[in-house]
Amino acid sequence: MGRIAELLRALGTRVINHWVWRLGFATRFLLLTLKHSGPSFRRFYLTVREIYFAGVLSLIIILVSGLFVGMVLGLQGYDTLARYGSSEALGVLVSLSLVRELGPVVAALLFASRAGSAITAEIGLMKATEQLDAMEMMAVDPIARVIAPRFWGGVLSMPLLAALFSAMGVFGGYLVGVRLIGVDEGSFWSQMQAAVDFREDIVNGVIKSFVFGVAITWIAVFEGYDAPPTAEGVSRATTRTVVISSLAVLALDFVLTAMMFRGL
Amino acid sequence: MARIERAARVAVRKSSGLKFALSSFPDKVTIPNLVEVEGVTFGYDRRRPILRDIDMVVPRGRVVAIMGLSGCGKTTLLRLIGGALRPDRGEVRVEGRSVKGLSAEGLYAMRRKMGMLFQFGALFTDLSAFDNVAFQVREHTALRGALLRDLVLMKLDAVGLRGAAHLMPSQLSGGMARRVALARTIALDPMLIMYDEPFAGLDPLSLGVVGKLIRSLNDALGATSIVVTHDVQEALAIVDTVYYMSLGKVEFHGTPEQVRASGHPSLHQFAHGEPDGPVPFHYPAPDYAQDLLGGA
Amino acid sequence: MMTRKELDLWVGIFVVIGMGALLFLSLKVANLASFSGADSYQIRAKFDNIGGLKVRAPVKVAGVVVGRVSEIHFDNETFEAVVTLSLDSRYQFPKDSSAKILTSGLLGEQYIGLSAGGDVANLKSGDTLKITQSAVVLENLIGQFLYSKAAEGGDKGNETKK
Ligand SMILES: Nc1ncnc2c1ncn2[C@@H]1O[C@H](COP(=O)(O)OP(=O)(O)OP(=O)(O)O)[C@@H](O)[C@H]1O
Ligand SMILES: [Mg+2]
């Protein structure tokens, strides 16, 4: 009995030590990235390139998913609201769920698996093939030249992607609710406008997506930089990026929602 | 050609951090040895030291070869000189300054005057051959436009790949990629050039060209070179001094003539490629027969 | 490989449509344009009880939204709630208009309903409405109802107590 408890305790401290150590290392890495962010803005084309890879290349998946999520919300929402005779509130339901929750969260999850994994794989591969070492030997700081632009490219892309997702979703809800089912167009929009608040809903949604963007790209660049320099190490790091950043997005969403909408 | 070279070099001086780099290093004349390695011991982990008590000097203006069997720690030694690793014991000095004691800025200032050809090329996969060679020029100098283009094409021409400037690394063959990496290494005419296996994967024609290039770069630019190689004949033809390493130790050093004449058994074995001799071909392992039968 | 120009173009397009989406959300979904930017004037109204009224609740006249509640605070002298209304300058109302706190639907959001009076002079910024009617609080209503029931059947109540 005592032996088992001891074993568990040893395992526990190992795991905790490992994760706490990694978190500390990751934090130091983030601070280092922020400190060396000068070139990302002074030579903005470095960041523009990364916005292309993180943002533009995620456009299709974000737009299409947004449209479908909005259309499903339209169908399901109508079904439920019609039971209480308030199908005109469909616009409210679609827009509030998108702007407050689904837009930032689903866009962030898609972003993590589309752009986050690509960032990790690319940086991990650069490390495995000694490109980062070579850069360092050329007296060019890889954090400033490779990491920071990718970080900022992701951070700047995320809110735009989330806004596009929400807008597409509202449009999808409109297509299904108004065009297909025949909810009154006037009340669809006017009820929505009366219920959605700029400061409370839109701005909070943008803040959420910004926080998610920071979390995902931070995890992605860190996992890439920290990956063992082998093919297996890189592929594991890529998987870890998707898993950890998805969990981080969901957990952060709970915390942010509690702070923003419940005033905790 | 010469005019462009000179203009390029002036631009480099003007714009790069060489101002503090030059002033912070002792004067050229006072230190005859560009690189001094003194009593260096190093291991990636505590239990297995890779290098043991290495002593080595690289005089200014010379080409020095480091030879030895695979896995004896040659690449590791180059990394120690470049400051990418720190020795457990002993000291590496470049221009008389201990690499260990340098700050991050000092280290970068030192590296600006170094070029290193990595064993596997380490070309930037997202940049074309041209942009790979231009990388350092763009990072460290104000050179742009036609002048930059001329400089880069000149370097690519030196390795015979001017026509491949627009190709991406994935479109290059292994030997071509190594030559592009070589062109990138010498893009800024470094004071110390370290080549890790410059001859690996080259056909006999480019082998001769690259060998001559290493020698002529060294003499024309007044640079100093360290060449890590397995290619004994090619190396002996171009270098001034040979260091022969075995099992993490320097076994022998001397001029190519001394190497040829040497009666040192393991060096003789290495130089003539004989499988039987004092140097084991195999990595330390339990007895072969026992290993095979033990599994049954 | 992309040239730098193509890359810039795509990123430019991305930023423009992203900003467009944000604008769409702000203007078309949240209706930011309607009051915040337009000229408005502030008037005040005091209530005994505001129920569940919240800042940014609409102010309606004849069902049309003419402004929003911009501030709610408690007056410690008179023990009343002071509600500041921000009304669109396009709409003017007589000085003796009155304000009521109403509920949309049985359990919906509360809003302020203005009823126009007959005065010739109009309300100016900083004026206070004289006539107000507080929110209907469900508990009070039920309490009153039970009280009157109890008063009706007083004897019966006494008997059971005994
Ligand atoms: N990053 C590392 N971590 C742990 N051990 C390493 C690492 N890199 C190299 N080694 C070990 O160090 C020893 C020397 O490696 P090194 O790369 O210096 O050899 P080398 O002389 O360059 O060989 P080759 O001629 O094959 O390139 C090898 O035994 C190798 O196993
Ligand atoms: Mg090696």
PDB file of N, CA, C and O in Angstrom, chain A residues 45 48-49 51-52 55-56 59 95 99 157 160-161 163-164 166-167 170 189 192-194 196-198 202 206, chain C residues 1-2 4 6-8 10-11 13-15 17-19 21-22 24-32 56 68:
ATOM      1  N   TYR A  45       6.926  43.326 -44.090  1.00  0.00           N
ATOM      2  CA  TYR A  45       6.648  42.273 -45.077  1.00  0.00           C
ATOM      3  C   TYR A  45       6.902  40.887 -44.504  1.00  0.00           C
ATOM      4  O   TYR A  45       6.324  39.909 -44.953  1.00  0.00           O
ATOM      5  N   VAL A  48       3.630  40.225 -43.055  1.00  0.00           N
ATOM      6  CA  VAL A  48       2.626  40.113 -44.120  1.00  0.00           C
ATOM      7  C   VAL A  48       2.656  38.698 -44.710  1.00  0.00           C
ATOM      8  O   VAL A  48       1.626  38.068 -44.928  1.00  0.00           O
ATOM      9  N   ARG A  49       3.862  38.193 -44.919  1.00  0.00           N
ATOM     10  CA  ARG A  49       4.020  36.832 -45.437  1.00  0.00           C
ATOM     11  C   ARG A  49       3.320  35.812 -44.536  1.00  0.00           C
ATOM     12  O   ARG A  49       2.640  34.907 -45.000  1.00  0.00           O
ATOM     13  N   ILE A  51       0.911  36.478 -42.371  1.00  0.00           N
ATOM     14  CA  ILE A  51      -0.546  36.690 -42.416  1.00  0.00           C
ATOM     15  C   ILE A  51      -1.115  35.933 -43.612  1.00  0.00           C
ATOM     16  O   ILE A  51      -2.193  35.350 -43.544  1.00  0.00           O
ATOM     17  N   TYR A  52      -0.348  35.930 -44.698  1.00  0.00           N
ATOM     18  CA  TYR A  52      -0.809  35.171 -45.863  1.00  0.00           C
ATOM     19  C   TYR A  52      -0.979  33.698 -45.494  1.00  0.00           C
ATOM     20  O   TYR A  52      -2.022  33.100 -45.741  1.00  0.00           O
ATOM     21  N   GLY A  55      -3.590  33.508 -42.349  1.00  0.00           N
ATOM     22  CA  GLY A  55      -4.910  34.092 -42.548  1.00  0.00           C
ATOM     23  C   GLY A  55      -5.523  33.761 -43.890  1.00  0.00           C
ATOM     24  O   GLY A  55      -6.581  33.127 -43.964  1.00  0.00           O
ATOM     25  N   VAL A  56      -4.843  34.167 -44.959  1.00  0.00           N
ATOM     26  CA  VAL A  56      -5.440  34.021 -46.288  1.00  0.00           C
ATOM     27  C   VAL A  56      -5.699  32.542 -46.593  1.00  0.00           C
ATOM     28  O   VAL A  56      -6.750  32.188 -47.110  1.00  0.00           O
ATOM     29  N   LEU A  59      -8.854  31.161 -45.149  1.00  0.00           N
ATOM     30  CA  LEU A  59     -10.107  31.837 -45.518  1.00  0.00           C
ATOM     31  C   LEU A  59     -11.199  30.860 -45.943  1.00  0.00           C
ATOM     32  O   LEU A  59     -12.321  30.923 -45.443  1.00  0.00           O
ATOM     33  N   SER A  95     -27.490  35.590 -34.301  1.00  0.00           N
ATOM     34  CA  SER A  95     -26.394  36.548 -34.219  1.00  0.00           C
ATOM     35  C   SER A  95     -25.720  36.509 -32.854  1.00  0.00           C
ATOM     36  O   SER A  95     -24.495  36.545 -32.766  1.00  0.00           O
ATOM     37  N   VAL A  99     -21.848  35.768 -32.512  1.00  0.00           N
ATOM     38  CA  VAL A  99     -20.943  36.858 -32.156  1.00  0.00           C
ATOM     39  C   VAL A  99     -20.287  36.620 -30.803  1.00  0.00           C
ATOM     40  O   VAL A  99     -19.098  36.877 -30.617  1.00  0.00           O
ATOM     41  N   SER A 157      -4.241  37.771 -37.609  1.00  0.00           N
ATOM     42  CA  SER A 157      -5.222  37.125 -38.493  1.00  0.00           C
ATOM     43  C   SER A 157      -6.471  36.669 -37.746  1.00  0.00           C
ATOM     44  O   SER A 157      -7.575  36.725 -38.270  1.00  0.00           O
ATOM     45  N   LEU A 160      -9.732  38.805 -37.427  1.00  0.00           N
ATOM     46  CA  LEU A 160     -10.369  39.001 -38.732  1.00  0.00           C
ATOM     47  C   LEU A 160     -11.086  37.725 -39.163  1.00  0.00           C
ATOM     48  O   LEU A 160     -12.210  37.772 -39.671  1.00  0.00           O
ATOM     49  N   LEU A 161     -10.443  36.586 -38.940  1.00  0.00           N
ATOM     50  CA  LEU A 161     -11.070  35.317 -39.313  1.00  0.00           C
ATOM     51  C   LEU A 161     -12.351  35.085 -38.506  1.00  0.00           C
ATOM     52  O   LEU A 161     -13.366  34.648 -39.048  1.00  0.00           O
ATOM     53  N   ALA A 163     -14.292  37.355 -37.171  1.00  0.00           N
ATOM     54  CA  ALA A 163     -15.328  38.276 -37.641  1.00  0.00           C
ATOM     55  C   ALA A 163     -15.938  37.762 -38.940  1.00  0.00           C
ATOM     56  O   ALA A 163     -17.160  37.806 -39.128  1.00  0.00           O
ATOM     57  N   LEU A 164     -15.069  37.244 -39.830  1.00  0.00           N
ATOM     58  CA  LEU A 164     -15.583  36.704 -41.089  1.00  0.00           C
ATOM     59  C   LEU A 164     -16.482  35.501 -40.841  1.00  0.00           C
ATOM     60  O   LEU A 164     -17.514  35.338 -41.485  1.00  0.00           O
ATOM     61  N   SER A 166     -18.315  34.911 -38.127  1.00  0.00           N
ATOM     62  CA  SER A 166     -19.599  35.380 -37.595  1.00  0.00           C
ATOM     63  C   SER A 166     -20.454  36.009 -38.687  1.00  0.00           C
ATOM     64  O   SER A 166     -21.651  35.743 -38.784  1.00  0.00           O
ATOM     65  N   ALA A 167     -19.825  36.846 -39.509  1.00  0.00           N
ATOM     66  CA  ALA A 167     -20.585  37.526 -40.562  1.00  0.00           C
ATOM     67  C   ALA A 167     -21.177  36.492 -41.527  1.00  0.00           C
ATOM     68  O   ALA A 167     -22.352  36.570 -41.895  1.00  0.00           O
ATOM     69  N   VAL A 170     -24.116  34.775 -39.797  1.00  0.00           N
ATOM     70  CA  VAL A 170     -25.348  35.573 -39.787  1.00  0.00           C
ATOM     71  C   VAL A 170     -25.993  35.523 -41.164  1.00  0.00           C
ATOM     72  O   VAL A 170     -27.210  35.352 -41.303  1.00  0.00           O
ATOM     73  N   TRP A 189     -34.018  41.403 -38.909  1.00  0.00           N
ATOM     74  CA  TRP A 189     -32.912  42.348 -38.714  1.00  0.00           C
ATOM     75  C   TRP A 189     -33.162  43.279 -37.541  1.00  0.00           C
ATOM     76  O   TRP A 189     -32.257  43.553 -36.754  1.00  0.00           O
ATOM     77  N   MET A 192     -32.706  41.708 -34.218  1.00  0.00           N
ATOM     78  CA  MET A 192     -31.283  41.455 -34.037  1.00  0.00           C
ATOM     79  C   MET A 192     -30.585  42.736 -33.608  1.00  0.00           C
ATOM     80  O   MET A 192     -29.818  42.765 -32.643  1.00  0.00           O
ATOM     81  N   GLN A 193     -30.879  43.826 -34.315  1.00  0.00           N
ATOM     82  CA  GLN A 193     -30.201  45.085 -34.009  1.00  0.00           C
ATOM     83  C   GLN A 193     -30.558  45.601 -32.633  1.00  0.00           C
ATOM     84  O   GLN A 193     -29.741  46.219 -31.951  1.00  0.00           O
ATOM     85  N   ALA A 194     -31.793  45.332 -32.211  1.00  0.00           N
ATOM     86  CA  ALA A 194     -32.186  45.808 -30.885  1.00  0.00           C
ATOM     87  C   ALA A 194     -31.500  44.993 -29.792  1.00  0.00           C
ATOM     88  O   ALA A 194     -31.194  45.506 -28.725  1.00  0.00           O
ATOM     89  N   VAL A 196     -28.520  42.973 -30.111  1.00  0.00           N
ATOM     90  CA  VAL A 196     -27.062  42.859 -30.117  1.00  0.00           C
ATOM     91  C   VAL A 196     -26.453  44.213 -29.789  1.00  0.00           C
ATOM     92  O   VAL A 196     -26.773  45.208 -30.427  1.00  0.00           O
ATOM     93  N   ASP A 197     -25.602  44.215 -28.793  1.00  0.00           N
ATOM     94  CA  ASP A 197     -25.000  45.464 -28.364  1.00  0.00           C
ATOM     95  C   ASP A 197     -23.570  45.535 -28.873  1.00  0.00           C
ATOM     96  O   ASP A 197     -22.839  44.544 -28.839  1.00  0.00           O
ATOM     97  N   PHE A 198     -23.186  46.716 -29.331  1.00  0.00           N
ATOM     98  CA  PHE A 198     -21.845  46.833 -29.902  1.00  0.00           C
ATOM     99  C   PHE A 198     -20.770  46.541 -28.862  1.00  0.00           C
ATOM    100  O   PHE A 198     -19.915  45.688 -29.031  1.00  0.00           O
ATOM    101  N   ILE A 202     -20.198  42.658 -29.660  1.00  0.00           N
ATOM    102  CA  ILE A 202     -19.222  42.678 -30.761  1.00  0.00           C
ATOM    103  C   ILE A 202     -17.809  42.838 -30.205  1.00  0.00           C
ATOM    104  O   ILE A 202     -16.913  42.050 -30.503  1.00  0.00           O
ATOM    105  N   VAL A 206     -14.590  40.247 -30.259  1.00  0.00           N
ATOM    106  CA  VAL A 206     -13.287  40.534 -30.862  1.00  0.00           C
ATOM    107  C   VAL A 206     -12.173  40.306 -29.834  1.00  0.00           C
ATOM    108  O   VAL A 206     -11.127  39.729 -30.152  1.00  0.00           O
TER     109      VAL A 206
ATOM    110  N   MET C   1       6.258  29.631 -56.409  1.00  0.00           N
ATOM    111  CA  MET C   1       6.428  30.609 -55.319  1.00  0.00           C
ATOM    112  C   MET C   1       5.760  31.924 -55.690  1.00  0.00           C
ATOM    113  O   MET C   1       5.758  32.339 -56.820  1.00  0.00           O
ATOM    114  N   MET C   2       5.185  32.528 -54.695  1.00  0.00           N
ATOM    115  CA  MET C   2       4.491  33.797 -54.898  1.00  0.00           C
ATOM    116  C   MET C   2       5.464  34.961 -54.957  1.00  0.00           C
ATOM    117  O   MET C   2       6.439  34.979 -54.230  1.00  0.00           O
ATOM    118  N   ARG C   4       6.293  38.927 -54.183  1.00  0.00           N
ATOM    119  CA  ARG C   4       5.931  39.769 -53.059  1.00  0.00           C
ATOM    120  C   ARG C   4       4.652  40.548 -53.340  1.00  0.00           C
ATOM    121  O   ARG C   4       3.823  40.744 -52.465  1.00  0.00           O
ATOM    122  N   GLU C   6       2.050  39.740 -55.305  1.00  0.00           N
ATOM    123  CA  GLU C   6       0.858  38.882 -55.194  1.00  0.00           C
ATOM    124  C   GLU C   6       0.494  38.659 -53.729  1.00  0.00           C
ATOM    125  O   GLU C   6      -0.668  38.713 -53.349  1.00  0.00           O
ATOM    126  N   LEU C   7       1.546  38.418 -52.948  1.00  0.00           N
ATOM    127  CA  LEU C   7       1.360  38.174 -51.518  1.00  0.00           C
ATOM    128  C   LEU C   7       0.689  39.380 -50.862  1.00  0.00           C
ATOM    129  O   LEU C   7      -0.305  39.252 -50.153  1.00  0.00           O
ATOM    130  N   ASP C   8       1.244  40.562 -51.154  1.00  0.00           N
ATOM    131  CA  ASP C   8       0.690  41.801 -50.588  1.00  0.00           C
ATOM    132  C   ASP C   8      -0.763  41.959 -50.999  1.00  0.00           C
ATOM    133  O   ASP C   8      -1.616  42.339 -50.201  1.00  0.00           O
ATOM    134  N   TRP C  10      -2.989  39.652 -51.841  1.00  0.00           N
ATOM    135  CA  TRP C  10      -3.876  38.717 -51.145  1.00  0.00           C
ATOM    136  C   TRP C  10      -4.095  39.145 -49.703  1.00  0.00           C
ATOM    137  O   TRP C  10      -5.223  39.116 -49.194  1.00  0.00           O
ATOM    138  N   VAL C  11      -3.003  39.531 -49.038  1.00  0.00           N
ATOM    139  CA  VAL C  11      -3.145  39.953 -47.646  1.00  0.00           C
ATOM    140  C   VAL C  11      -4.000  41.210 -47.574  1.00  0.00           C
ATOM    141  O   VAL C  11      -4.830  41.364 -46.677  1.00  0.00           O
ATOM    142  N   ILE C  13      -6.437  42.015 -49.641  1.00  0.00           N
ATOM    143  CA  ILE C  13      -7.829  41.592 -49.822  1.00  0.00           C
ATOM    144  C   ILE C  13      -8.369  41.004 -48.511  1.00  0.00           C
ATOM    145  O   ILE C  13      -9.474  41.332 -48.073  1.00  0.00           O
ATOM    146  N   PHE C  14      -7.538  40.179 -47.895  1.00  0.00           N
ATOM    147  CA  PHE C  14      -7.948  39.531 -46.640  1.00  0.00           C
ATOM    148  C   PHE C  14      -8.279  40.577 -45.580  1.00  0.00           C
ATOM    149  O   PHE C  14      -9.329  40.509 -44.929  1.00  0.00           O
ATOM    150  N   VAL C  15      -7.395  41.560 -45.416  1.00  0.00           N
ATOM    151  CA  VAL C  15      -7.622  42.571 -44.386  1.00  0.00           C
ATOM    152  C   VAL C  15      -8.883  43.373 -44.706  1.00  0.00           C
ATOM    153  O   VAL C  15      -9.701  43.655 -43.826  1.00  0.00           O
ATOM    154  N   ILE C  17     -11.618  42.469 -46.491  1.00  0.00           N
ATOM    155  CA  ILE C  17     -12.888  41.773 -46.248  1.00  0.00           C
ATOM    156  C   ILE C  17     -13.061  41.462 -44.764  1.00  0.00           C
ATOM    157  O   ILE C  17     -14.173  41.456 -44.250  1.00  0.00           O
ATOM    158  N   GLY C  18     -11.936  41.259 -44.036  1.00  0.00           N
ATOM    159  CA  GLY C  18     -12.039  41.066 -42.585  1.00  0.00           C
ATOM    160  C   GLY C  18     -12.606  42.299 -41.911  1.00  0.00           C
ATOM    161  O   GLY C  18     -13.509  42.216 -41.078  1.00  0.00           O
ATOM    162  N   MET C  19     -12.077  43.459 -42.308  1.00  0.00           N
ATOM    163  CA  MET C  19     -12.588  44.717 -41.753  1.00  0.00           C
ATOM    164  C   MET C  19     -14.049  44.904 -42.164  1.00  0.00           C
ATOM    165  O   MET C  19     -14.874  45.396 -41.388  1.00  0.00           O
ATOM    166  N   ALA C  21     -16.199  42.588 -42.622  1.00  0.00           N
ATOM    167  CA  ALA C  21     -17.018  41.730 -41.764  1.00  0.00           C
ATOM    168  C   ALA C  21     -17.239  42.400 -40.410  1.00  0.00           C
ATOM    169  O   ALA C  21     -18.352  42.399 -39.872  1.00  0.00           O
ATOM    170  N   LEU C  22     -16.169  43.002 -39.859  1.00  0.00           N
ATOM    171  CA  LEU C  22     -16.309  43.692 -38.568  1.00  0.00           C
ATOM    172  C   LEU C  22     -17.310  44.837 -38.677  1.00  0.00           C
ATOM    173  O   LEU C  22     -18.123  45.058 -37.781  1.00  0.00           O
ATOM    174  N   PHE C  24     -19.741  45.102 -40.852  1.00  0.00           N
ATOM    175  CA  PHE C  24     -21.066  44.495 -41.015  1.00  0.00           C
ATOM    176  C   PHE C  24     -21.636  44.122 -39.646  1.00  0.00           C
ATOM    177  O   PHE C  24     -22.792  44.415 -39.337  1.00  0.00           O
ATOM    178  N   LEU C  25     -20.786  43.510 -38.804  1.00  0.00           N
ATOM    179  CA  LEU C  25     -21.251  43.109 -37.479  1.00  0.00           C
ATOM    180  C   LEU C  25     -21.623  44.334 -36.652  1.00  0.00           C
ATOM    181  O   LEU C  25     -22.621  44.345 -35.942  1.00  0.00           O
ATOM    182  N   SER C  26     -20.816  45.390 -36.745  1.00  0.00           N
ATOM    183  CA  SER C  26     -21.073  46.571 -35.920  1.00  0.00           C
ATOM    184  C   SER C  26     -22.299  47.331 -36.383  1.00  0.00           C
ATOM    185  O   SER C  26     -23.094  47.803 -35.580  1.00  0.00           O
ATOM    186  N   LEU C  27     -22.451  47.478 -37.708  1.00  0.00           N
ATOM    187  CA  LEU C  27     -23.510  48.353 -38.215  1.00  0.00           C
ATOM    188  C   LEU C  27     -24.807  47.606 -38.472  1.00  0.00           C
ATOM    189  O   LEU C  27     -25.878  48.036 -38.059  1.00  0.00           O
ATOM    190  N   LYS C  28     -24.699  46.473 -39.134  1.00  0.00           N
ATOM    191  CA  LYS C  28     -25.918  45.795 -39.561  1.00  0.00           C
ATOM    192  C   LYS C  28     -26.441  44.861 -38.454  1.00  0.00           C
ATOM    193  O   LYS C  28     -27.639  44.732 -38.253  1.00  0.00           O
ATOM    194  N   VAL C  29     -25.522  44.216 -37.736  1.00  0.00           N
ATOM    195  CA  VAL C  29     -25.969  43.282 -36.703  1.00  0.00           C
ATOM    196  C   VAL C  29     -26.217  44.008 -35.385  1.00  0.00           C
ATOM    197  O   VAL C  29     -27.199  43.770 -34.710  1.00  0.00           O
ATOM    198  N   ALA C  30     -25.313  44.935 -34.998  1.00  0.00           N
ATOM    199  CA  ALA C  30     -25.465  45.582 -33.700  1.00  0.00           C
ATOM    200  C   ALA C  30     -26.056  46.973 -33.803  1.00  0.00           C
ATOM    201  O   ALA C  30     -26.359  47.592 -32.796  1.00  0.00           O
ATOM    202  N   ASN C  31     -26.211  47.488 -35.040  1.00  0.00           N
ATOM    203  CA  ASN C  31     -26.858  48.777 -35.196  1.00  0.00           C
ATOM    204  C   ASN C  31     -26.143  49.880 -34.431  1.00  0.00           C
ATOM    205  O   ASN C  31     -26.749  50.680 -33.740  1.00  0.00           O
ATOM    206  N   LEU C  32     -24.819  49.875 -34.548  1.00  0.00           N
ATOM    207  CA  LEU C  32     -24.011  50.872 -33.837  1.00  0.00           C
ATOM    208  C   LEU C  32     -24.348  52.274 -34.299  1.00  0.00           C
ATOM    209  O   LEU C  32     -24.369  53.216 -33.520  1.00  0.00           O
ATOM    210  N   ARG C  56     -28.811  51.259 -21.332  1.00  0.00           N
ATOM    211  CA  ARG C  56     -28.972  50.938 -22.757  1.00  0.00           C
ATOM    212  C   ARG C  56     -30.346  50.363 -23.090  1.00  0.00           C
ATOM    213  O   ARG C  56     -30.596  49.988 -24.236  1.00  0.00           O
ATOM    214  N   ARG C  68     -32.023  55.981 -25.648  1.00  0.00           N
ATOM    215  CA  ARG C  68     -31.672  54.878 -24.757  1.00  0.00           C
ATOM    216  C   ARG C  68     -31.367  55.394 -23.363  1.00  0.00           C
ATOM    217  O   ARG C  68     -31.037  56.559 -23.180  1.00  0.00           O
TER     218      ARG C  68
END
